[in-house]
Amino acid sequence: MAIPEPRDDLGLREGYHSPQVDVAVRLNTNESPLPPPAEWLAALTEELGRIAFNRYPDRDATGLRQALADLHGVRRDQIFCANGSNEVLQSLCLAYGGPGRSVAVFEPTYALHSHIAHLTGTEVVEGQRRPDFSLDLDVARDLVSARGPTITFLCSPNNPTGMAEDPTAVRALLEAVPGLLVVDEAYGQFADWSAVSVVDDASPLVVTRTFSKTWSMAAARLGYLVGPPVVVAALERVALPYHLDAFKQVAGRLAVQFVGEMEQRVGLVVRERQRILAAFAGLPVVAWPSQSNFILFRPETRKGNEVWHGLLDRGVLVRDTSAWPGLTGCLRVTVGTPEENDTFLTALTEVLR
Ligand SMILES: *Cc1c(COP(=O)(O)O)cnc(C)c1O
């Protein structure tokens, strides 16, 4: 008897992991630096006492999906929820990808789009972004018409580069795709335009969102998409029965009652982001503009990986993207609290001195 080898096509793939190092200032995974409101926690604690834990949860997540529909001004049958938006992406690949099918991505972008596609046995076809990391519409149109992907991924604002896609380009690509266009809006609240406004029952567009970032609920693992009901129905067919636990359904439903507080946190992060960018102007770094809660930058006087280690020695963890294709020498820093950002800027100044 022997333990079998896992699937051959997993062999070369490493997981997508940012090291969870125990340091004082963790600016590596784009979480919110602030907790959700105390009122939310109080309401959650009270409702948890009413959950019938011996029973399976509401399989249709009716209350949660209705709350999200109300938040976006859409119908409940346009909402699909899962355990983090990564699971939404996985469900999309399970339902619309698979062997013999492909997804299109435009690099550099969110690594999990191609990673999840590979895990589901889906081929990945890659186009490159322009040198300034904006989407080249001609490249995108040529790629999708040549390769016929059943899913085309965009990420807006794009992780790890920071800028939102141009609405005109998104609309034009929607006209050109032979399959679904998935716009990952994990940082959507930081942008001044959302593709949710273009979602229509007759259009192959879906928009994914998460509670992990602006909602300060990364621990809860909750994400969703807004899209046509036929897509939602297809995703329900690949989701495991009762995949959304009762606890999470309550947490999400209550969270959206505190949308004003969420927007205030977004405002604070935006102000701090501008402050970091202003400080970068006096340092030997190239920084890219950002419409999100992180900044991509490239130290000019030392190697990215050395700077990453130098920051870690000073108790600051950022994301080392310096060896990623198209991002040579670059690091990505998440905007933290004012104090955390001060610590980061002091450490960076020392490391670059
Ligand atoms: C953080 C992030 C997500 C969030 O994934 P969850 O599974 O919801 O935590 C999704 N997409 C992008 C681009 C992200 O940066």
Short mmCIF file of C-alpha atoms and ligand atoms in Angstrom, two decimals:
data_model
loop_
_atom_site.label_atom_id
_atom_site.label_comp_id
_atom_site.label_asym_id
_atom_site.label_seq_id
_atom_site.Cartn_x
_atom_site.Cartn_y
_atom_site.Cartn_z
CA MET A 1 0.00 0.00 0.00
CA ALA A 2 1.34 3.38 -0.90
CA ILE A 3 0.13 6.93 -0.76
CA PRO A 4 -0.52 7.96 -4.37
CA GLU A 5 1.14 10.93 -5.99
CA PRO A 6 -1.16 13.93 -6.34
CA ARG A 7 -2.24 15.03 -9.85
CA ASP A 8 0.77 15.56 -12.15
CA ASP A 9 -0.41 19.01 -13.15
CA LEU A 10 -0.14 20.20 -9.55
CA GLY A 11 3.54 19.24 -9.45
CA LEU A 12 5.05 22.51 -10.44
CA ARG A 13 2.58 24.78 -8.74
CA GLU A 14 3.36 26.22 -5.40
CA GLY A 15 0.61 27.70 -3.29
CA TYR A 16 0.02 31.42 -3.24
CA HIS A 17 1.40 32.31 0.13
CA SER A 18 2.62 35.47 1.67
CA PRO A 19 4.68 34.41 4.69
CA GLN A 20 2.73 34.94 7.94
CA VAL A 21 5.68 36.25 9.92
CA ASP A 22 4.99 37.41 13.45
CA VAL A 23 6.11 41.05 13.29
CA ALA A 24 4.78 44.26 14.76
CA VAL A 25 3.76 45.91 11.49
CA ARG A 26 2.13 43.63 8.91
CA LEU A 27 1.64 45.44 5.62
CA ASN A 28 1.78 42.45 3.27
CA THR A 29 -1.75 41.19 2.60
CA ASN A 30 -3.86 44.31 1.95
CA GLU A 31 -6.15 43.81 4.93
CA SER A 32 -7.86 46.72 6.61
CA PRO A 33 -5.67 48.08 9.41
CA LEU A 34 -8.79 48.76 11.51
CA PRO A 35 -11.33 46.35 13.01
CA PRO A 36 -15.03 46.48 12.10
CA PRO A 37 -17.25 48.73 14.31
CA ALA A 38 -17.95 47.68 17.89
CA GLU A 39 -21.70 48.00 17.13
CA TRP A 40 -21.35 45.33 14.46
CA LEU A 41 -19.64 42.98 16.90
CA ALA A 42 -22.35 43.59 19.50
CA ALA A 43 -25.13 42.88 16.99
CA LEU A 44 -23.29 39.77 15.76
CA THR A 45 -22.79 38.44 19.27
CA GLU A 46 -26.46 38.84 20.00
CA GLU A 47 -27.62 37.11 16.82
CA LEU A 48 -25.19 34.23 17.23
CA GLY A 49 -27.14 33.21 20.31
CA ARG A 50 -30.18 32.61 18.10
CA ILE A 51 -28.49 30.26 15.60
CA ALA A 52 -29.80 26.69 15.67
CA PHE A 53 -26.38 25.08 15.57
CA ASN A 54 -27.78 21.55 15.30
CA ARG A 55 -29.41 22.46 11.97
CA TYR A 56 -27.85 23.05 8.56
CA PRO A 57 -27.76 26.72 7.61
CA ASP A 58 -30.05 28.40 5.06
CA ARG A 59 -28.71 26.88 1.87
CA ASP A 60 -29.82 29.85 -0.23
CA ALA A 61 -28.30 32.42 2.19
CA THR A 62 -31.48 34.41 1.61
CA GLY A 63 -30.96 37.17 4.17
CA LEU A 64 -27.32 37.76 3.26
CA ARG A 65 -27.96 37.80 -0.49
CA GLN A 66 -30.93 40.16 -0.06
CA ALA A 67 -28.79 42.52 2.02
CA LEU A 68 -26.12 42.53 -0.69
CA ALA A 69 -28.72 43.01 -3.41
CA ASP A 70 -30.09 46.03 -1.53
CA LEU A 71 -26.56 47.39 -1.09
CA HIS A 72 -25.95 47.31 -4.84
CA GLY A 73 -29.48 48.05 -6.03
CA VAL A 74 -29.81 44.69 -7.79
CA ARG A 75 -31.97 41.59 -7.29
CA ARG A 76 -31.16 38.69 -4.96
CA ASP A 77 -31.00 36.26 -7.88
CA GLN A 78 -28.02 38.26 -9.19
CA ILE A 79 -25.91 37.49 -6.09
CA PHE A 80 -23.76 34.42 -5.41
CA CYS A 81 -21.84 34.15 -2.12
CA ALA A 82 -18.91 31.95 -1.15
CA ASN A 83 -16.11 31.50 1.39
CA GLY A 84 -14.02 34.45 0.24
CA SER A 85 -14.01 35.82 -3.27
CA ASN A 86 -11.29 33.30 -4.08
CA GLU A 87 -13.93 30.61 -3.71
CA VAL A 88 -16.19 32.62 -5.99
CA LEU A 89 -13.36 32.60 -8.56
CA GLN A 90 -12.89 28.86 -8.03
CA SER A 91 -16.61 28.26 -8.56
CA LEU A 92 -16.45 30.27 -11.80
CA CYS A 93 -13.53 28.14 -13.02
CA LEU A 94 -15.31 24.92 -12.00
CA ALA A 95 -18.49 25.91 -13.81
CA TYR A 96 -17.04 27.61 -16.89
CA GLY A 97 -13.45 26.34 -17.11
CA GLY A 98 -12.07 22.82 -16.87
CA PRO A 99 -10.18 20.59 -19.31
CA GLY A 100 -10.33 21.78 -22.91
CA ARG A 101 -11.21 25.32 -21.87
CA SER A 102 -9.11 28.37 -21.12
CA VAL A 103 -9.13 31.60 -19.15
CA ALA A 104 -7.38 34.83 -20.18
CA VAL A 105 -5.38 37.05 -17.81
CA PHE A 106 -3.39 40.23 -18.40
CA GLU A 107 -0.12 40.25 -16.47
CA PRO A 108 1.01 41.48 -14.11
CA THR A 109 -2.21 40.90 -12.19
CA TYR A 110 -3.66 38.95 -9.25
CA ALA A 111 -1.75 35.66 -9.16
CA LEU A 112 -4.73 33.66 -7.95
CA HIS A 113 -6.65 34.09 -11.20
CA SER A 114 -4.21 31.84 -13.06
CA HIS A 115 -3.46 29.72 -10.00
CA ILE A 116 -7.12 28.81 -9.45
CA ALA A 117 -7.60 28.22 -13.17
CA HIS A 118 -4.72 25.71 -13.14
CA LEU A 119 -6.11 23.97 -10.05
CA THR A 120 -9.37 23.38 -11.92
CA GLY A 121 -7.54 21.96 -14.95
CA THR A 122 -8.16 25.07 -17.04
CA GLU A 123 -5.56 26.36 -19.49
CA VAL A 124 -4.35 29.93 -18.90
CA VAL A 125 -3.64 32.26 -21.81
CA GLU A 126 -1.69 35.38 -20.98
CA GLY A 127 -1.55 38.86 -22.41
CA GLN A 128 0.78 41.58 -21.17
CA ARG A 129 -0.21 44.98 -19.83
CA ARG A 130 1.45 48.13 -21.13
CA PRO A 131 4.69 49.29 -19.43
CA ASP A 132 2.58 51.61 -17.22
CA PHE A 133 0.45 48.53 -16.28
CA SER A 134 -2.71 49.78 -17.99
CA LEU A 135 -4.71 47.36 -20.10
CA ASP A 136 -3.84 47.40 -23.80
CA LEU A 137 -7.24 46.95 -25.42
CA ASP A 138 -5.78 45.83 -28.76
CA VAL A 139 -3.67 43.15 -27.06
CA ALA A 140 -6.72 42.06 -25.06
CA ARG A 141 -9.04 41.87 -28.05
CA ASP A 142 -6.47 40.00 -30.16
CA LEU A 143 -5.84 37.49 -27.38
CA VAL A 144 -9.47 36.67 -26.70
CA SER A 145 -10.37 36.39 -30.36
CA ALA A 146 -7.34 34.18 -31.10
CA ARG A 147 -7.71 31.87 -28.07
CA GLY A 148 -11.43 31.89 -27.25
CA PRO A 149 -11.25 31.80 -23.43
CA THR A 150 -14.51 30.97 -21.64
CA ILE A 151 -13.44 33.38 -18.86
CA THR A 152 -11.51 36.63 -19.22
CA PHE A 153 -10.26 38.07 -15.95
CA LEU A 154 -9.72 41.73 -15.14
CA CYS A 155 -8.85 43.09 -11.73
CA SER A 156 -9.96 46.64 -11.00
CA PRO A 157 -8.20 48.23 -9.15
CA ASN A 158 -5.49 45.82 -10.23
CA ASN A 159 -3.54 43.94 -7.58
CA PRO A 160 -0.52 44.33 -7.30
CA THR A 161 -0.13 47.40 -9.54
CA GLY A 162 -2.86 49.59 -8.02
CA MET A 163 -4.87 51.34 -10.72
CA ALA A 164 -8.50 50.80 -11.73
CA GLU A 165 -9.31 49.84 -15.31
CA ASP A 166 -10.64 52.47 -17.64
CA PRO A 167 -14.47 52.07 -17.88
CA THR A 168 -14.37 52.56 -21.66
CA ALA A 169 -11.85 49.74 -22.02
CA VAL A 170 -13.92 47.43 -19.79
CA ARG A 171 -17.05 48.11 -21.87
CA ALA A 172 -15.13 47.58 -25.12
CA LEU A 173 -13.64 44.30 -23.88
CA LEU A 174 -17.09 43.15 -22.81
CA GLU A 175 -18.18 43.53 -26.44
CA ALA A 176 -15.19 41.46 -27.60
CA VAL A 177 -15.04 38.51 -25.16
CA PRO A 178 -16.23 35.12 -26.43
CA GLY A 179 -17.15 34.02 -22.88
CA LEU A 180 -17.57 35.57 -19.45
CA LEU A 181 -15.81 38.77 -18.45
CA VAL A 182 -15.01 38.62 -14.71
CA VAL A 183 -14.03 41.90 -13.09
CA ASP A 184 -12.44 41.30 -9.69
CA GLU A 185 -13.28 44.34 -7.59
CA ALA A 186 -11.70 43.28 -4.28
CA TYR A 187 -10.69 46.95 -3.93
CA GLY A 188 -13.75 48.35 -5.70
CA GLN A 189 -14.63 50.82 -2.92
CA PHE A 190 -11.40 52.70 -3.63
CA ALA A 191 -12.26 53.35 -7.29
CA ASP A 192 -14.59 56.03 -8.61
CA TRP A 193 -16.34 53.64 -11.00
CA SER A 194 -17.67 50.09 -10.56
CA ALA A 195 -18.44 47.55 -13.26
CA VAL A 196 -21.48 46.59 -11.13
CA SER A 197 -23.21 49.47 -12.93
CA VAL A 198 -22.84 47.55 -16.23
CA VAL A 199 -24.11 44.18 -14.96
CA ASP A 200 -27.18 43.11 -16.91
CA ASP A 201 -29.11 39.84 -17.18
CA ALA A 202 -28.34 39.63 -20.91
CA SER A 203 -24.64 40.47 -20.67
CA PRO A 204 -21.74 38.04 -19.93
CA LEU A 205 -20.32 40.24 -17.17
CA VAL A 206 -19.81 39.32 -13.52
CA VAL A 207 -18.20 41.42 -10.79
CA THR A 208 -16.61 39.85 -7.71
CA ARG A 209 -16.31 41.56 -4.33
CA THR A 210 -14.95 40.57 -0.93
CA PHE A 211 -15.42 41.30 2.76
CA SER A 212 -11.70 40.72 3.33
CA LYS A 213 -10.43 44.23 2.63
CA THR A 214 -12.57 47.35 3.06
CA TRP A 215 -15.11 45.57 5.27
CA SER A 216 -12.35 44.61 7.76
CA MET A 217 -13.55 41.00 7.83
CA ALA A 218 -10.71 38.92 6.37
CA ALA A 219 -11.16 36.44 9.23
CA ALA A 220 -14.74 35.70 8.23
CA ARG A 221 -13.89 34.45 4.68
CA LEU A 222 -16.79 35.90 2.73
CA GLY A 223 -16.99 37.03 -0.87
CA TYR A 224 -19.64 37.31 -3.56
CA LEU A 225 -20.39 38.21 -7.11
CA VAL A 226 -22.99 40.28 -8.90
CA GLY A 227 -23.98 38.84 -12.26
CA PRO A 228 -26.75 37.38 -14.41
CA PRO A 229 -29.07 34.82 -12.71
CA VAL A 230 -28.04 32.11 -15.21
CA VAL A 231 -24.46 32.45 -13.99
CA VAL A 232 -25.56 32.40 -10.34
CA ALA A 233 -27.55 29.22 -11.04
CA ALA A 234 -24.51 27.58 -12.67
CA LEU A 235 -22.34 28.44 -9.68
CA GLU A 236 -24.90 27.00 -7.30
CA ARG A 237 -24.54 23.71 -9.17
CA VAL A 238 -20.79 23.50 -8.44
CA ALA A 239 -20.94 24.77 -4.84
CA LEU A 240 -20.97 22.11 -2.14
CA PRO A 241 -24.23 21.77 -0.21
CA TYR A 242 -24.49 24.27 2.67
CA HIS A 243 -21.06 25.71 1.88
CA LEU A 244 -21.89 29.01 3.62
CA ASP A 245 -22.11 28.55 7.37
CA ALA A 246 -24.74 30.29 9.47
CA PHE A 247 -22.16 32.34 11.35
CA LYS A 248 -20.81 33.88 8.16
CA GLN A 249 -24.28 34.58 6.79
CA VAL A 250 -25.13 36.60 9.90
CA ALA A 251 -21.76 38.37 9.93
CA GLY A 252 -22.12 39.56 6.35
CA ARG A 253 -25.79 40.52 6.61
CA LEU A 254 -25.06 42.69 9.65
CA ALA A 255 -21.87 44.17 8.17
CA VAL A 256 -23.64 45.97 5.35
CA GLN A 257 -25.66 47.91 7.92
CA PHE A 258 -22.40 49.70 8.68
CA VAL A 259 -21.60 50.85 5.17
CA GLY A 260 -21.01 54.42 6.37
CA GLU A 261 -18.31 53.29 8.80
CA MET A 262 -16.71 51.25 6.01
CA GLU A 263 -16.59 54.33 3.79
CA GLN A 264 -14.98 56.32 6.60
CA ARG A 265 -12.24 53.69 6.89
CA VAL A 266 -11.73 53.90 3.13
CA GLY A 267 -11.38 57.69 3.49
CA LEU A 268 -8.71 57.31 6.16
CA VAL A 269 -6.78 54.81 4.08
CA VAL A 270 -6.90 57.10 1.04
CA ARG A 271 -5.51 60.02 3.07
CA GLU A 272 -2.74 57.84 4.45
CA ARG A 273 -1.99 56.51 0.97
CA GLN A 274 -1.50 60.06 -0.27
CA ARG A 275 0.77 60.78 2.67
CA ILE A 276 2.95 57.74 1.92
CA LEU A 277 3.15 58.69 -1.75
CA ALA A 278 4.16 62.23 -0.80
CA ALA A 279 6.91 60.84 1.46
CA PHE A 280 8.09 58.55 -1.36
CA ALA A 281 8.79 61.65 -3.44
CA GLY A 282 11.73 62.40 -1.12
CA LEU A 283 13.15 58.86 -1.27
CA PRO A 284 15.05 57.02 -4.01
CA VAL A 285 12.03 54.94 -5.07
CA VAL A 286 9.77 54.81 -8.11
CA ALA A 287 6.13 54.51 -7.01
CA TRP A 288 3.08 53.82 -9.15
CA PRO A 289 -0.18 55.70 -8.67
CA SER A 290 -2.81 53.79 -6.70
CA GLN A 291 -6.58 53.67 -6.41
CA SER A 292 -6.46 51.01 -3.73
CA ASN A 293 -5.13 50.36 -0.21
CA PHE A 294 -1.62 49.42 -1.35
CA ILE A 295 1.24 50.95 -3.29
CA LEU A 296 3.66 49.27 -5.68
CA PHE A 297 7.13 50.77 -5.52
CA ARG A 298 10.66 50.02 -6.69
CA PRO A 299 13.71 51.04 -4.65
CA GLU A 300 16.29 52.55 -6.98
CA THR A 301 19.45 52.20 -4.89
CA ARG A 302 19.11 48.65 -3.53
CA LYS A 303 17.67 45.35 -4.67
CA GLY A 304 13.99 44.85 -3.82
CA ASN A 305 14.64 41.65 -1.92
CA GLU A 306 17.36 43.32 0.20
CA VAL A 307 15.00 46.14 1.05
CA TRP A 308 12.33 43.59 1.97
CA HIS A 309 14.77 41.94 4.41
CA GLY A 310 15.90 45.31 5.74
CA LEU A 311 12.30 46.26 6.50
CA LEU A 312 11.65 42.89 8.14
CA ASP A 313 14.71 43.38 10.38
CA ARG A 314 12.99 46.58 11.53
CA GLY A 315 9.69 44.81 12.25
CA VAL A 316 7.86 45.75 9.04
CA LEU A 317 6.53 43.08 6.69
CA VAL A 318 5.64 44.09 3.11
CA ARG A 319 4.97 41.91 0.05
CA ASP A 320 8.05 40.88 -1.88
CA THR A 321 7.00 41.00 -5.52
CA SER A 322 10.55 41.65 -6.70
CA ALA A 323 10.92 38.32 -8.49
CA TRP A 324 7.45 38.32 -10.11
CA PRO A 325 7.40 38.54 -13.91
CA GLY A 326 7.16 42.16 -15.03
CA LEU A 327 7.76 43.47 -11.49
CA THR A 328 11.54 43.12 -11.15
CA GLY A 329 12.78 44.86 -8.03
CA CYS A 330 9.30 45.93 -6.90
CA LEU A 331 7.68 45.68 -3.46
CA ARG A 332 4.05 46.18 -2.49
CA VAL A 333 3.13 47.90 0.74
CA THR A 334 -0.36 47.87 2.25
CA VAL A 335 -1.53 51.17 3.74
CA GLY A 336 -1.78 50.73 7.51
CA THR A 337 -2.74 52.91 10.44
CA PRO A 338 -0.97 56.30 10.65
CA GLU A 339 1.40 54.84 13.27
CA GLU A 340 2.18 51.77 11.18
CA ASN A 341 2.84 53.94 8.14
CA ASP A 342 5.22 56.12 10.16
CA THR A 343 7.11 53.02 11.26
CA PHE A 344 7.25 51.80 7.67
CA LEU A 345 8.49 55.15 6.32
CA THR A 346 11.15 55.47 9.03
CA ALA A 347 12.34 51.91 8.38
CA LEU A 348 12.40 52.44 4.62
CA THR A 349 14.35 55.68 4.96
CA GLU A 350 16.93 53.87 7.10
CA VAL A 351 17.20 50.91 4.74
CA LEU A 352 17.70 53.16 1.70
CA ARG A 353 20.18 55.49 3.40
C1 LIG B 1 -7.49 40.13 -1.52
C2 LIG B 1 -8.03 39.83 -2.87
C3 LIG B 1 -9.12 38.99 -3.01
C4 LIG B 1 -9.78 38.48 -1.76
O1 LIG B 1 -9.89 37.18 -1.65
P1 LIG B 1 -10.79 36.61 -0.46
O2 LIG B 1 -10.80 35.18 -0.80
O3 LIG B 1 -12.13 37.25 -0.57
O4 LIG B 1 -10.11 36.94 0.83
C5 LIG B 1 -9.65 38.76 -4.25
N1 LIG B 1 -9.12 39.35 -5.34
C6 LIG B 1 -8.09 40.18 -5.24
C7 LIG B 1 -7.56 40.86 -6.44
C8 LIG B 1 -7.50 40.43 -4.00
O5 LIG B 1 -6.45 41.24 -3.92
#
